[in-house]
CSV table of C-alpha atoms in Angstrom, one decimal:
chain,number,residue,atom,x,y,z
A,1,MET,CA,-35.6,-115.7,126.5
A,2,TYR,CA,-33.9,-112.6,128.0
A,3,VAL,CA,-30.2,-112.3,127.7
A,4,ASP,CA,-28.4,-109.8,129.9
A,5,LYS,CA,-26.0,-108.0,127.5
A,6,THR,CA,-24.3,-105.9,130.2
A,7,LEU,CA,-20.6,-106.6,131.0
A,8,SER,CA,-21.5,-108.0,134.4
A,9,GLY,CA,-24.3,-110.1,132.8
A,10,ILE,CA,-21.9,-111.5,130.3
A,11,ILE,CA,-19.3,-112.4,132.9
A,12,ARG,CA,-22.0,-113.9,135.2
A,13,ALA,CA,-23.3,-116.1,132.3
A,14,PHE,CA,-19.8,-117.1,131.3
A,15,ASN,CA,-19.0,-118.1,134.9
A,16,ASP,CA,-22.3,-120.0,135.2
A,17,LEU,CA,-21.7,-121.9,132.0
A,18,PHE,CA,-18.0,-122.4,132.0
A,19,GLY,CA,-16.8,-121.7,135.6
A,20,TYR,CA,-15.3,-125.2,135.7
A,21,ILE,CA,-12.6,-124.3,133.2
A,22,VAL,CA,-9.3,-123.7,134.9
A,23,TRP,CA,-7.6,-120.8,133.1
A,24,GLN,CA,-3.9,-120.1,133.6
A,25,ASP,CA,-4.7,-116.4,133.3
A,26,ALA,CA,-8.4,-115.9,134.0
A,27,ASP,CA,-8.1,-112.1,133.9
A,28,ARG,CA,-6.5,-112.2,130.4
A,29,VAL,CA,-9.2,-114.5,129.2
A,30,ARG,CA,-11.9,-112.3,130.7
A,31,GLU,CA,-10.4,-109.2,129.0
A,32,LEU,CA,-10.1,-111.1,125.7
A,33,ILE,CA,-13.8,-112.1,125.8
A,34,THR,CA,-15.2,-108.8,127.0
A,35,GLU,CA,-12.9,-106.2,125.4
A,36,THR,CA,-10.3,-107.3,122.9
A,37,ILE,CA,-12.2,-109.8,120.8
A,38,PRO,CA,-15.5,-107.7,120.6
A,39,ALA,CA,-13.5,-104.6,119.6
A,40,LYS,CA,-11.6,-106.6,116.8
A,41,VAL,CA,-14.9,-108.1,115.6
A,42,ALA,CA,-16.6,-104.7,115.5
A,43,GLU,CA,-13.7,-103.4,113.3
A,44,ASP,CA,-14.0,-106.3,110.8
A,45,THR,CA,-14.9,-104.7,107.4
A,46,ALA,CA,-17.4,-107.4,106.3
A,47,PHE,CA,-19.2,-107.2,109.7
A,48,LYS,CA,-19.2,-103.4,109.7
A,49,ASN,CA,-20.8,-103.5,106.3
A,50,ALA,CA,-23.4,-106.0,107.3
A,51,ARG,CA,-24.3,-104.0,110.4
A,52,GLN,CA,-25.2,-101.0,108.2
A,53,ASN,CA,-28.1,-103.0,106.7
A,54,PRO,CA,-31.3,-103.8,108.5
A,55,ASP,CA,-30.9,-107.5,108.0
A,56,LYS,CA,-29.8,-108.7,111.4
A,57,GLU,CA,-29.5,-112.3,110.3
A,58,ASN,CA,-26.9,-111.4,107.7
A,59,ALA,CA,-25.1,-109.3,110.3
A,60,ARG,CA,-25.0,-112.4,112.5
A,61,ILE,CA,-23.6,-114.5,109.7
A,62,GLU,CA,-20.8,-111.9,109.1
A,63,HIS,CA,-20.2,-111.6,112.8
A,64,ASP,CA,-19.7,-115.4,113.1
A,65,LYS,CA,-17.2,-115.3,110.3
A,66,ALA,CA,-15.4,-112.3,111.7
A,67,LEU,CA,-15.2,-114.0,115.1
A,68,VAL,CA,-13.4,-117.0,113.6
A,69,ARG,CA,-11.0,-114.7,111.9
A,70,VAL,CA,-10.3,-112.8,115.1
A,71,MET,CA,-9.9,-116.0,117.2
A,72,THR,CA,-7.5,-117.3,114.5
A,73,SER,CA,-5.5,-114.1,114.8
A,74,VAL,CA,-5.4,-114.2,118.6
A,75,MET,CA,-4.1,-117.8,118.4
A,76,LYS,CA,-1.6,-117.0,115.7
A,77,ASP,CA,-0.2,-114.1,117.7
A,78,ASP,CA,0.3,-116.1,120.9
A,79,THR,CA,1.7,-119.1,119.0
A,80,GLU,CA,4.1,-116.9,117.0
A,81,LEU,CA,5.3,-115.1,120.2
A,82,PHE,CA,6.0,-118.5,121.8
A,83,LYS,CA,7.7,-119.8,118.7
A,84,GLN,CA,10.0,-116.7,118.4
A,85,PHE,CA,10.8,-117.0,122.1
A,86,MET,CA,11.7,-120.7,121.9
A,87,ASP,CA,13.5,-120.7,118.5
A,88,HIS,CA,15.5,-117.5,118.4
A,89,GLN,CA,18.1,-116.9,121.1
A,90,SER,CA,18.4,-113.1,120.3
A,91,PHE,CA,14.6,-112.7,120.6
A,92,LYS,CA,14.6,-114.7,123.8
A,93,ARG,CA,17.4,-112.6,125.3
A,94,TRP,CA,15.7,-109.3,124.2
A,95,MET,CA,12.3,-110.4,125.6
A,96,SER,CA,13.9,-111.6,128.8
A,97,ASP,CA,15.6,-108.3,129.4
A,98,ALA,CA,12.5,-106.3,128.5
A,99,VAL,CA,10.1,-108.3,130.7
A,100,PHE,CA,12.6,-108.3,133.6
A,101,GLY,CA,12.9,-104.6,133.4
A,102,LEU,CA,9.1,-104.1,133.3
A,103,ALA,CA,8.3,-106.8,136.0
A,104,TYR,CA,11.1,-105.5,138.3
A,105,THR,CA,9.9,-101.9,138.0
A,106,GLN,CA,6.2,-102.9,138.5
A,107,ALA,CA,7.1,-105.1,141.5
A,108,GLY,CA,8.9,-102.2,143.1
A,109,ARG,CA,5.7,-100.1,142.9
A,110,GLU,CA,3.7,-102.5,145.1
């Protein structure tokens, strides 16, 4: 079975299989899947070591483990950001000021 491994092929396959999912931020999800997550998996030490050997099956096993670690990290970062925002008034105030400044400036450029 041929699998199109180009970026456009990956996005097309994703949309064909999972286009019914309503994402709050589809662009962010697309960037995570096609850029951020693959880059983090590629930098995983165990996966990098496994890629250096000709045993593709072992590389796949290490990849799958690395992917779980990366997905856990992504979730933890988002959860921690939300927790800090909700639980700490000083962080909430700082973030509100920072995001307002950035969003206001960016909106002015449109």
